[in-house]
Amino acid sequence: MKVLVATEKPFAAVAVDGIRKVIAESGYELQLLEKYSSKADLLGAVADADAVIIRSDVIDAEVLDAAKRLRIVVRAGAGYDNVDLAAATAHGVVVENTPGQNSNAVAELVFGMAVMAVRNMYNGTSGTEMKGKRLGLQAYGQVGRNVARIAKGVGMEVSAYDPYCPDDVMVADGIKPVHSVEELYAGNDFVSIHIPATPETKKSIGFDLITKMPKGGVLINTARKEVIDEEGLDKALEARADLKYVADVKPDSAEELKARFGDRVFFTPKKMGAQTAEANINAGIAAARQVVDYLRDGINKYQVNK
Ligand code: NAD
C-alpha cells in the first residue's frame, strides 16, 4: 500500500525521518511529494495512493476524483478547512486531523503576541502587565486549554466561552465558564480566539462584539482569518483608539489596517502558530501513526467526517 506525503510546505527533515520510520515498520511504501508547484503534480501523485498525509494542502473534489484507491487523508495539524469533507465522504474517504499536536506551540505564540501588544510593540514606551488581568478564551479546545494553562501561571483570571464544552470541564481546570460570546468580550481585557472556521463562525466577530471590550482591550487571533468580519474590525479600531488586534492569521486587508492603525495591529508575515520543530515532528509522526492504525486496524478515532 502506498502512503503519499504531499506537502507544498514540507515537514522538517527530522519529521520526515519519523514518518518514514513509522511507514517502513508497517510494511507500507512511502512517496514524498514536497514543494510541488502545480496541482497537476498532486493529481498525478494521488492516482495510486491508498493514504495521503497533508499539511495546508488543498484536497478538493478534483483531487478526490483523481485518487482512485484513496481510503484516508490525514491533515497533520488541527484545522481541516483545506479538505472538502462532503466530497471526501461522497468518495468514501476518511478524513482525520491530528488534534493537540501543535496546540502548545500556538498557545505560546498567543503569549508572545499578547506581551508584544501590551508593551507597545517594544517601541520604548511604558506598557502594562498581564498578571492580574482578565483573559477570555473564545473556545475551550486543545489550543484554548494550553493558553489557559499558561495564563494561570502568568497570574491571569481566565474564563472561556464554548457552547460545546461542558462547564464542569472548565471548572475542573479552574476556568470560569461564560455563557454568551457578548459576555466574554465585555468582561475581559484580553480575548483570545480559538474557534474553528465553520459556516456558523465565519465573519462572526465584528464591530458589535469587538467594541464590547473594556478600555485597552487586546484581541488575539491565532485561529482563522475567516472568523473576523474585517470591515467591522476596521470600524471598531477606528471608533476605539484604545483597542489592539494581533493575529497569526493575516487579514485580507492587512496592509490597509497596518497603514491606518500602525502599532495597534500586528500580523505575522505568514501563519507561524504551529511552526516549531516540536509541533512539526509531533503532527507528522501522529499523522503517520493514524494512517497505519486505519489501514491496518480500521481505527478511525480522529475521523472528522463521520
Ligand atoms: P479544537 O477542535 O481542539 O477546539 C475547537 C473548539 O472550538 C472546540 O472545543 C469546540 O467546541 C469549540 N467551538 C466550536 N464552535 C464554537 C463556537 N461557535 N463558539 C465557541 N466555541 C466553539 O481545535 P484547536 O486545536 O483548539 O484549534 C482551534 C483553532 O485554531 C482552529 O481554528 C485551528 O484551525 C486554529 N489553529 C491555528 C494554528 C496556527 O498555526 N495559527 C494552529 C493550530 C490550530
mmCIF file of C-alpha atoms and ligand atoms in Angstrom:
data_model
loop_
_atom_site.group_PDB
_atom_site.id
_atom_site.type_symbol
_atom_site.label_atom_id
_atom_site.label_comp_id
_atom_site.label_asym_id
_atom_site.label_seq_id
_atom_site.Cartn_x
_atom_site.Cartn_y
_atom_site.Cartn_z
ATOM 1 C CA MET A 1 0.000 0.000 0.000
ATOM 2 C CA LYS A 2 1.230 3.479 -0.825
ATOM 3 C CA VAL A 3 1.235 6.375 1.608
ATOM 4 C CA LEU A 4 1.737 9.728 -0.086
ATOM 5 C CA VAL A 5 3.090 12.692 1.883
ATOM 6 C CA ALA A 6 2.000 15.703 -0.181
ATOM 7 C CA THR A 7 3.362 18.907 1.317
ATOM 8 C CA GLU A 8 3.701 22.105 -0.633
ATOM 9 C CA LYS A 9 5.428 23.408 2.521
ATOM 10 C CA PRO A 10 7.454 20.363 3.617
ATOM 11 C CA PHE A 11 7.766 18.928 7.103
ATOM 12 C CA ALA A 12 11.140 19.379 8.838
ATOM 13 C CA ALA A 13 13.633 16.715 7.784
ATOM 14 C CA VAL A 14 13.521 15.109 11.234
ATOM 15 C CA ALA A 15 9.718 14.813 10.978
ATOM 16 C CA VAL A 16 10.040 13.156 7.548
ATOM 17 C CA ASP A 17 12.529 10.686 9.052
ATOM 18 C CA GLY A 18 9.996 9.859 11.780
ATOM 19 C CA ILE A 19 7.191 9.403 9.247
ATOM 20 C CA ARG A 20 9.437 7.230 7.068
ATOM 21 C CA LYS A 21 10.230 5.000 10.057
ATOM 22 C CA VAL A 22 6.546 4.537 11.041
ATOM 23 C CA ILE A 23 5.539 3.729 7.446
ATOM 24 C CA ALA A 24 8.518 1.387 6.883
ATOM 25 C CA GLU A 25 7.776 -0.518 10.108
ATOM 26 C CA SER A 26 4.229 -1.118 8.895
ATOM 27 C CA GLY A 27 5.496 -2.551 5.598
ATOM 28 C CA TYR A 28 3.883 0.181 3.504
ATOM 29 C CA GLU A 29 5.543 2.242 0.794
ATOM 30 C CA LEU A 30 6.183 5.971 1.271
ATOM 31 C CA GLN A 31 6.126 8.537 -1.524
ATOM 32 C CA LEU A 32 7.158 12.120 -0.885
ATOM 33 C CA LEU A 33 5.785 14.976 -2.947
ATOM 34 C CA GLU A 34 7.340 18.099 -1.474
ATOM 35 C CA LYS A 35 7.309 21.724 -2.656
ATOM 36 C CA TYR A 36 5.140 20.818 -5.626
ATOM 37 C CA SER A 37 4.356 23.811 -7.771
ATOM 38 C CA SER A 38 1.268 22.733 -9.692
ATOM 39 C CA LYS A 39 -1.946 20.931 -8.901
ATOM 40 C CA ALA A 40 -1.195 18.545 -11.782
ATOM 41 C CA ASP A 41 1.725 17.156 -9.742
ATOM 42 C CA LEU A 42 -0.624 16.419 -6.860
ATOM 43 C CA LEU A 43 -3.263 14.900 -9.173
ATOM 44 C CA GLY A 44 -0.616 12.591 -10.634
ATOM 45 C CA ALA A 45 0.804 11.533 -7.273
ATOM 46 C CA VAL A 46 -2.559 10.706 -5.644
ATOM 47 C CA ALA A 47 -3.630 8.443 -8.513
ATOM 48 C CA ASP A 48 -2.335 5.248 -6.866
ATOM 49 C CA ALA A 49 -2.154 6.367 -3.212
ATOM 50 C CA ASP A 50 -4.053 4.465 -0.527
ATOM 51 C CA ALA A 51 -3.423 7.200 2.041
ATOM 52 C CA VAL A 52 -2.365 10.835 1.905
ATOM 53 C CA ILE A 53 -0.741 12.928 4.614
ATOM 54 C CA ILE A 54 -1.015 16.691 4.063
ATOM 55 C CA ARG A 55 -0.410 19.985 5.849
ATOM 56 C CA SER A 56 -2.229 23.048 4.443
ATOM 57 C CA ASP A 57 -2.527 21.348 1.043
ATOM 58 C CA VAL A 58 -5.925 21.530 -0.605
ATOM 59 C CA ILE A 59 -7.831 18.279 -1.108
ATOM 60 C CA ASP A 60 -10.897 19.085 -3.182
ATOM 61 C CA ALA A 61 -13.304 17.094 -5.338
ATOM 62 C CA GLU A 62 -10.889 17.121 -8.300
ATOM 63 C CA VAL A 63 -8.095 15.583 -6.212
ATOM 64 C CA LEU A 64 -10.504 13.025 -4.759
ATOM 65 C CA ASP A 65 -11.729 12.100 -8.267
ATOM 66 C CA ALA A 66 -8.127 11.503 -9.327
ATOM 67 C CA ALA A 67 -7.350 9.365 -6.249
ATOM 68 C CA LYS A 68 -8.941 6.093 -7.291
ATOM 69 C CA ARG A 69 -7.531 3.988 -4.437
ATOM 70 C CA LEU A 70 -7.614 6.564 -1.675
ATOM 71 C CA ARG A 71 -9.013 5.440 1.695
ATOM 72 C CA ILE A 72 -7.763 8.077 4.119
ATOM 73 C CA VAL A 73 -6.491 11.678 4.204
ATOM 74 C CA VAL A 74 -4.757 12.845 7.378
ATOM 75 C CA ARG A 75 -4.242 16.550 7.869
ATOM 76 C CA ALA A 76 -1.141 16.890 10.081
ATOM 77 C CA GLY A 77 -2.491 19.727 12.192
ATOM 78 C CA ALA A 78 -5.741 20.886 13.743
ATOM 79 C CA GLY A 79 -7.726 22.888 11.178
ATOM 80 C CA TYR A 80 -9.039 20.859 8.229
ATOM 81 C CA ASP A 81 -10.887 23.543 6.261
ATOM 82 C CA ASN A 82 -8.481 22.803 3.368
ATOM 83 C CA VAL A 83 -10.219 19.444 2.832
ATOM 84 C CA ASP A 84 -13.613 19.206 1.128
ATOM 85 C CA LEU A 85 -15.277 16.963 3.719
ATOM 86 C CA ALA A 86 -18.516 16.485 1.787
ATOM 87 C CA ALA A 87 -16.620 15.367 -1.327
ATOM 88 C CA ALA A 88 -14.418 13.040 0.757
ATOM 89 C CA THR A 89 -17.485 11.469 2.349
ATOM 90 C CA ALA A 90 -19.085 11.063 -1.079
ATOM 91 C CA HIS A 91 -15.906 9.274 -2.247
ATOM 92 C CA GLY A 92 -15.891 7.043 0.856
ATOM 93 C CA VAL A 93 -12.627 8.599 2.070
ATOM 94 C CA VAL A 94 -11.966 9.004 5.787
ATOM 95 C CA VAL A 95 -10.566 12.415 6.797
ATOM 96 C CA GLU A 96 -8.671 12.843 10.049
ATOM 97 C CA ASN A 97 -6.743 15.654 11.746
ATOM 98 C CA THR A 98 -4.096 15.283 14.458
ATOM 99 C CA PRO A 99 -5.637 17.200 17.348
ATOM 100 C CA GLY A 100 -3.456 18.558 20.097
ATOM 101 C CA GLN A 101 -0.094 18.021 18.435
ATOM 102 C CA ASN A 102 0.581 21.708 17.808
ATOM 103 C CA SER A 103 -1.576 23.323 20.472
ATOM 104 C CA ASN A 104 1.227 24.230 22.862
ATOM 105 C CA ALA A 105 3.127 25.880 20.002
ATOM 106 C CA VAL A 106 0.095 28.020 19.157
ATOM 107 C CA ALA A 107 -0.583 28.812 22.819
ATOM 108 C CA GLU A 108 2.962 30.057 23.370
ATOM 109 C CA LEU A 109 2.613 32.340 20.333
ATOM 110 C CA VAL A 110 -0.579 33.790 21.848
ATOM 111 C CA PHE A 111 1.525 34.987 24.779
ATOM 112 C CA GLY A 112 4.339 36.207 22.556
ATOM 113 C CA MET A 113 1.898 38.400 20.659
ATOM 114 C CA ALA A 114 -0.010 39.485 23.780
ATOM 115 C CA VAL A 115 3.156 40.670 25.540
ATOM 116 C CA MET A 116 4.239 42.478 22.400
ATOM 117 C CA ALA A 117 0.855 44.259 22.242
ATOM 118 C CA VAL A 118 0.831 45.428 25.863
ATOM 119 C CA ARG A 119 4.494 46.533 25.612
ATOM 120 C CA ASN A 120 3.537 48.706 22.633
ATOM 121 C CA MET A 121 5.391 46.578 20.077
ATOM 122 C CA TYR A 122 8.626 47.168 22.037
ATOM 123 C CA ASN A 123 8.705 50.798 20.874
ATOM 124 C CA GLY A 124 10.414 52.077 24.003
ATOM 125 C CA THR A 125 7.285 53.438 25.734
ATOM 126 C CA SER A 126 5.771 52.246 29.023
ATOM 127 C CA GLY A 127 3.286 49.365 28.745
ATOM 128 C CA THR A 128 1.131 47.238 31.037
ATOM 129 C CA GLU A 129 1.475 43.801 32.621
ATOM 130 C CA MET A 130 -0.623 40.703 32.119
ATOM 131 C CA LYS A 131 -0.580 39.474 35.724
ATOM 132 C CA GLY A 132 -3.957 40.089 37.384
ATOM 133 C CA LYS A 133 -5.679 40.884 34.059
ATOM 134 C CA ARG A 134 -8.701 39.030 32.696
ATOM 135 C CA LEU A 135 -8.303 36.668 29.723
ATOM 136 C CA GLY A 136 -11.323 35.318 27.855
ATOM 137 C CA LEU A 137 -10.943 32.272 25.639
ATOM 138 C CA GLN A 138 -13.322 32.016 22.712
ATOM 139 C CA ALA A 139 -13.445 28.189 22.556
ATOM 140 C CA TYR A 140 -12.019 25.753 25.051
ATOM 141 C CA GLY A 141 -10.476 23.143 22.752
ATOM 142 C CA GLN A 142 -6.884 21.934 22.508
ATOM 143 C CA VAL A 143 -5.320 25.351 21.945
ATOM 144 C CA GLY A 144 -7.638 27.140 24.368
ATOM 145 C CA ARG A 145 -6.696 24.696 27.147
ATOM 146 C CA ASN A 146 -2.983 25.245 26.608
ATOM 147 C CA VAL A 147 -3.485 29.018 26.653
ATOM 148 C CA ALA A 148 -5.421 28.627 29.921
ATOM 149 C CA ARG A 149 -2.590 26.599 31.491
ATOM 150 C CA ILE A 150 -0.002 29.236 30.624
ATOM 151 C CA ALA A 151 -2.285 32.149 31.614
ATOM 152 C CA LYS A 152 -2.801 30.704 35.084
ATOM 153 C CA GLY A 153 0.973 30.572 35.509
ATOM 154 C CA VAL A 154 1.155 34.229 34.495
ATOM 155 C CA GLY A 155 -1.429 35.042 37.188
ATOM 156 C CA MET A 156 -4.353 35.926 34.933
ATOM 157 C CA GLU A 157 -8.053 35.397 35.647
ATOM 158 C CA VAL A 158 -9.252 33.042 32.915
ATOM 159 C CA SER A 159 -12.764 32.491 31.592
ATOM 160 C CA ALA A 160 -13.974 30.687 28.473
ATOM 161 C CA TYR A 161 -16.974 30.538 26.162
ATOM 162 C CA ASP A 162 -17.523 27.206 24.415
ATOM 163 C CA PRO A 163 -21.112 26.051 23.973
ATOM 164 C CA TYR A 164 -19.890 22.541 23.108
ATOM 165 C CA CYS A 165 -17.732 22.086 26.210
ATOM 166 C CA PRO A 166 -19.447 21.168 29.497
ATOM 167 C CA ASP A 167 -18.996 23.697 32.317
ATOM 168 C CA ASP A 168 -17.580 21.077 34.675
ATOM 169 C CA VAL A 169 -14.587 20.522 32.356
ATOM 170 C CA MET A 170 -13.702 24.216 32.650
ATOM 171 C CA VAL A 171 -14.445 24.363 36.365
ATOM 172 C CA ALA A 172 -12.184 21.337 36.974
ATOM 173 C CA ASP A 173 -9.373 23.289 35.262
ATOM 174 C CA GLY A 174 -10.042 26.405 37.369
ATOM 175 C CA ILE A 175 -11.575 28.273 34.407
ATOM 176 C CA LYS A 176 -14.788 30.297 34.736
ATOM 177 C CA PRO A 177 -17.420 29.238 32.173
ATOM 178 C CA VAL A 178 -19.106 32.114 30.336
ATOM 179 C CA HIS A 179 -22.413 31.528 28.591
ATOM 180 C CA SER A 180 -22.530 34.154 25.883
ATOM 181 C CA VAL A 181 -19.956 35.463 23.481
ATOM 182 C CA GLU A 182 -21.052 39.040 24.269
ATOM 183 C CA GLU A 183 -20.306 38.455 27.968
ATOM 184 C CA LEU A 184 -16.876 37.078 27.021
ATOM 185 C CA TYR A 185 -15.916 40.203 25.078
ATOM 186 C CA ALA A 186 -17.432 42.627 27.612
ATOM 187 C CA GLY A 187 -15.750 41.025 30.598
ATOM 188 C CA ASN A 188 -12.134 40.552 29.515
ATOM 189 C CA ASP A 189 -9.052 42.716 28.982
ATOM 190 C CA PHE A 190 -7.729 40.109 26.532
ATOM 191 C CA VAL A 191 -9.814 37.872 24.288
ATOM 192 C CA SER A 192 -8.042 35.024 22.519
ATOM 193 C CA ILE A 193 -9.894 33.425 19.598
ATOM 194 C CA HIS A 194 -9.726 29.614 19.222
ATOM 195 C CA ILE A 195 -12.863 28.732 17.252
ATOM 196 C CA PRO A 196 -12.754 26.766 14.002
ATOM 197 C CA ALA A 197 -13.889 28.434 10.754
ATOM 198 C CA THR A 198 -17.355 26.992 10.153
ATOM 199 C CA PRO A 199 -20.486 28.396 8.462
ATOM 200 C CA GLU A 200 -21.598 29.367 11.996
ATOM 201 C CA THR A 201 -18.380 31.187 12.956
ATOM 202 C CA LYS A 202 -17.261 32.802 9.677
ATOM 203 C CA LYS A 203 -17.365 36.627 9.898
ATOM 204 C CA SER A 204 -18.965 36.254 13.338
ATOM 205 C CA ILE A 205 -16.549 38.652 15.094
ATOM 206 C CA GLY A 206 -17.178 42.229 14.038
ATOM 207 C CA PHE A 207 -17.864 45.758 15.237
ATOM 208 C CA ASP A 208 -20.529 44.966 17.855
ATOM 209 C CA LEU A 209 -18.505 42.280 19.616
ATOM 210 C CA ILE A 210 -15.104 43.944 19.407
ATOM 211 C CA THR A 211 -16.367 47.270 20.767
ATOM 212 C CA LYS A 212 -17.824 45.457 23.775
ATOM 213 C CA MET A 213 -14.265 45.007 25.044
ATOM 214 C CA PRO A 214 -13.256 47.178 28.018
ATOM 215 C CA LYS A 215 -10.818 50.083 27.687
ATOM 216 C CA GLY A 216 -7.394 48.951 26.484
ATOM 217 C CA GLY A 217 -8.740 45.627 25.193
ATOM 218 C CA VAL A 218 -6.448 43.340 23.197
ATOM 219 C CA LEU A 219 -7.944 40.880 20.718
ATOM 220 C CA ILE A 220 -5.689 37.973 19.724
ATOM 221 C CA ASN A 221 -6.466 35.710 16.781
ATOM 222 C CA THR A 222 -4.474 32.544 16.134
ATOM 223 C CA ALA A 223 -7.491 30.667 14.752
ATOM 224 C CA ARG A 224 -8.573 31.629 11.230
ATOM 225 C CA LYS A 225 -8.841 34.978 9.411
ATOM 226 C CA GLU A 226 -12.293 33.981 8.119
ATOM 227 C CA VAL A 227 -13.917 34.261 11.559
ATOM 228 C CA ILE A 228 -13.346 38.031 11.504
ATOM 229 C CA ASP A 229 -15.668 40.488 9.783
ATOM 230 C CA GLU A 230 -12.818 42.678 8.544
ATOM 231 C CA GLU A 231 -14.994 45.707 7.826
ATOM 232 C CA GLY A 232 -16.331 45.528 11.369
ATOM 233 C CA LEU A 233 -12.806 45.161 12.775
ATOM 234 C CA ASP A 234 -11.681 48.230 10.837
ATOM 235 C CA LYS A 235 -14.637 50.266 12.134
ATOM 236 C CA ALA A 236 -14.031 49.089 15.691
ATOM 237 C CA LEU A 237 -10.350 50.099 15.611
ATOM 238 C CA GLU A 238 -11.394 53.445 14.127
ATOM 239 C CA ALA A 239 -14.074 54.055 16.774
ATOM 240 C CA ARG A 240 -11.939 52.900 19.726
ATOM 241 C CA ALA A 241 -8.347 54.182 19.692
ATOM 242 C CA ASP A 242 -7.609 52.134 22.841
ATOM 243 C CA LEU A 243 -8.169 48.714 21.206
ATOM 244 C CA LYS A 244 -5.485 46.469 19.689
ATOM 245 C CA TYR A 245 -5.663 43.494 17.332
ATOM 246 C CA VAL A 246 -2.836 40.976 16.915
ATOM 247 C CA ALA A 247 -3.138 37.971 14.655
ATOM 248 C CA ASP A 248 -1.250 34.955 13.364
ATOM 249 C CA VAL A 249 -3.797 34.770 10.565
ATOM 250 C CA LYS A 250 -3.210 37.818 8.407
ATOM 251 C CA PRO A 251 -6.407 39.583 7.330
ATOM 252 C CA ASP A 252 -7.002 40.248 3.637
ATOM 253 C CA SER A 253 -6.894 43.965 4.494
ATOM 254 C CA ALA A 254 -3.628 43.651 6.493
ATOM 255 C CA GLU A 255 -1.755 46.389 4.663
ATOM 256 C CA GLU A 256 -4.597 48.859 4.946
ATOM 257 C CA LEU A 257 -5.086 48.110 8.643
ATOM 258 C CA LYS A 258 -1.366 48.466 9.299
ATOM 259 C CA ALA A 259 -1.262 51.789 7.436
ATOM 260 C CA ARG A 260 -4.271 53.134 9.336
ATOM 261 C CA PHE A 261 -3.643 51.775 12.826
ATOM 262 C CA GLY A 262 0.145 51.332 12.997
ATOM 263 C CA ASP A 263 1.388 49.700 16.191
ATOM 264 C CA ARG A 264 -2.155 48.940 17.373
ATOM 265 C CA VAL A 265 -2.195 45.984 14.981
ATOM 266 C CA PHE A 266 0.298 43.222 14.307
ATOM 267 C CA PHE A 267 0.247 40.324 11.861
ATOM 268 C CA THR A 268 2.797 37.560 11.492
ATOM 269 C CA PRO A 269 4.069 37.532 7.882
ATOM 270 C CA LYS A 270 2.669 34.027 7.439
ATOM 271 C CA LYS A 271 0.901 31.627 9.793
ATOM 272 C CA MET A 272 3.507 30.733 12.409
ATOM 273 C CA GLY A 273 1.486 29.237 15.269
ATOM 274 C CA ALA A 274 2.417 25.650 14.536
ATOM 275 C CA GLN A 275 5.844 26.483 13.136
ATOM 276 C CA THR A 276 8.014 24.915 15.798
ATOM 277 C CA ALA A 277 10.302 21.933 15.486
ATOM 278 C CA GLU A 278 8.313 20.129 18.184
ATOM 279 C CA ALA A 279 4.879 20.692 16.625
ATOM 280 C CA ASN A 280 6.113 19.769 13.158
ATOM 281 C CA ILE A 281 7.559 16.479 14.364
ATOM 282 C CA ASN A 282 4.631 15.626 16.643
ATOM 283 C CA ALA A 283 1.966 16.267 13.996
ATOM 284 C CA GLY A 284 3.823 14.471 11.185
ATOM 285 C CA ILE A 285 4.515 11.356 13.208
ATOM 286 C CA ALA A 286 0.999 11.316 14.680
ATOM 287 C CA ALA A 287 -0.386 11.509 11.116
ATOM 288 C CA ALA A 288 1.746 8.539 10.022
ATOM 289 C CA ARG A 289 0.621 6.502 13.046
ATOM 290 C CA GLN A 290 -3.027 7.351 12.360
ATOM 291 C CA VAL A 291 -2.668 6.250 8.719
ATOM 292 C CA VAL A 292 -1.231 2.896 9.813
ATOM 293 C CA ASP A 293 -3.873 2.467 12.536
ATOM 294 C CA TYR A 294 -6.604 2.983 9.969
ATOM 295 C CA LEU A 295 -5.210 0.972 7.045
ATOM 296 C CA ARG A 296 -4.139 -1.938 9.262
ATOM 297 C CA ASP A 297 -6.754 -1.992 12.042
ATOM 298 C CA GLY A 298 -9.619 0.244 10.867
ATOM 299 C CA ILE A 299 -9.108 2.610 13.812
ATOM 300 C CA ASN A 300 -10.722 5.958 12.997
ATOM 301 C CA LYS A 301 -10.632 7.743 16.370
ATOM 302 C CA TYR A 302 -9.770 11.123 14.839
ATOM 303 C CA GLN A 303 -12.121 10.976 11.866
ATOM 304 C CA VAL A 304 -13.719 14.387 11.269
ATOM 305 C CA ASN A 305 -16.208 13.372 8.541
ATOM 306 C CA LYS A 306 -18.053 10.646 10.472
HETATM 307 P P1 NAD B 1 -10.192 22.044 18.727
HETATM 308 O O1 NAD B 1 -11.019 21.312 17.733
HETATM 309 O O2 NAD B 1 -9.445 21.295 19.753
HETATM 310 O O3 NAD B 1 -11.100 23.106 19.504
HETATM 311 C C1 NAD B 1 -12.059 23.884 18.884
HETATM 312 C C2 NAD B 1 -13.065 24.244 19.953
HETATM 313 O O4 NAD B 1 -13.958 25.200 19.403
HETATM 314 C C3 NAD B 1 -13.930 23.076 20.451
HETATM 315 O O5 NAD B 1 -13.803 22.964 21.860
HETATM 316 C C4 NAD B 1 -15.341 23.479 20.045
HETATM 317 O O6 NAD B 1 -16.296 23.065 20.998
HETATM 318 C C5 NAD B 1 -15.208 24.985 20.012
HETATM 319 N N1 NAD B 1 -16.216 25.693 19.235
HETATM 320 C C6 NAD B 1 -16.726 25.351 18.031
HETATM 321 N N2 NAD B 1 -17.602 26.294 17.632
HETATM 322 C C7 NAD B 1 -17.620 27.252 18.599
HETATM 323 C C8 NAD B 1 -18.318 28.467 18.765
HETATM 324 N N3 NAD B 1 -19.179 28.916 17.843
HETATM 325 N N4 NAD B 1 -18.074 29.212 19.877
HETATM 326 C C9 NAD B 1 -17.197 28.792 20.819
HETATM 327 N N5 NAD B 1 -16.535 27.631 20.735
HETATM 328 C C10 NAD B 1 -16.731 26.869 19.622
HETATM 329 O O7 NAD B 1 -9.213 22.962 17.854
HETATM 330 P P2 NAD B 1 -7.835 23.631 18.328
HETATM 331 O O8 NAD B 1 -6.732 22.685 18.076
HETATM 332 O O9 NAD B 1 -8.018 24.210 19.684
HETATM 333 O O10 NAD B 1 -7.717 24.790 17.240
HETATM 334 C C11 NAD B 1 -8.518 25.950 17.352
HETATM 335 C C12 NAD B 1 -8.368 26.827 16.139
HETATM 336 O O11 NAD B 1 -7.016 27.214 15.977
HETATM 337 C C13 NAD B 1 -8.770 26.167 14.812
HETATM 338 O O12 NAD B 1 -9.425 27.141 14.020
HETATM 339 C C14 NAD B 1 -7.480 25.858 14.139
HETATM 340 O O13 NAD B 1 -7.609 25.864 12.756
HETATM 341 C C15 NAD B 1 -6.610 27.003 14.637
HETATM 342 N N6 NAD B 1 -5.194 26.642 14.632
HETATM 343 C C16 NAD B 1 -4.316 27.564 14.152
HETATM 344 C C17 NAD B 1 -2.972 27.262 14.146
HETATM 345 C C18 NAD B 1 -1.973 28.270 13.691
HETATM 346 O O14 NAD B 1 -0.952 27.876 13.149
HETATM 347 N N7 NAD B 1 -2.203 29.543 13.945
HETATM 348 C C19 NAD B 1 -2.530 26.002 14.574
HETATM 349 C C20 NAD B 1 -3.455 25.121 15.116
HETATM 350 C C21 NAD B 1 -4.793 25.458 15.139
#
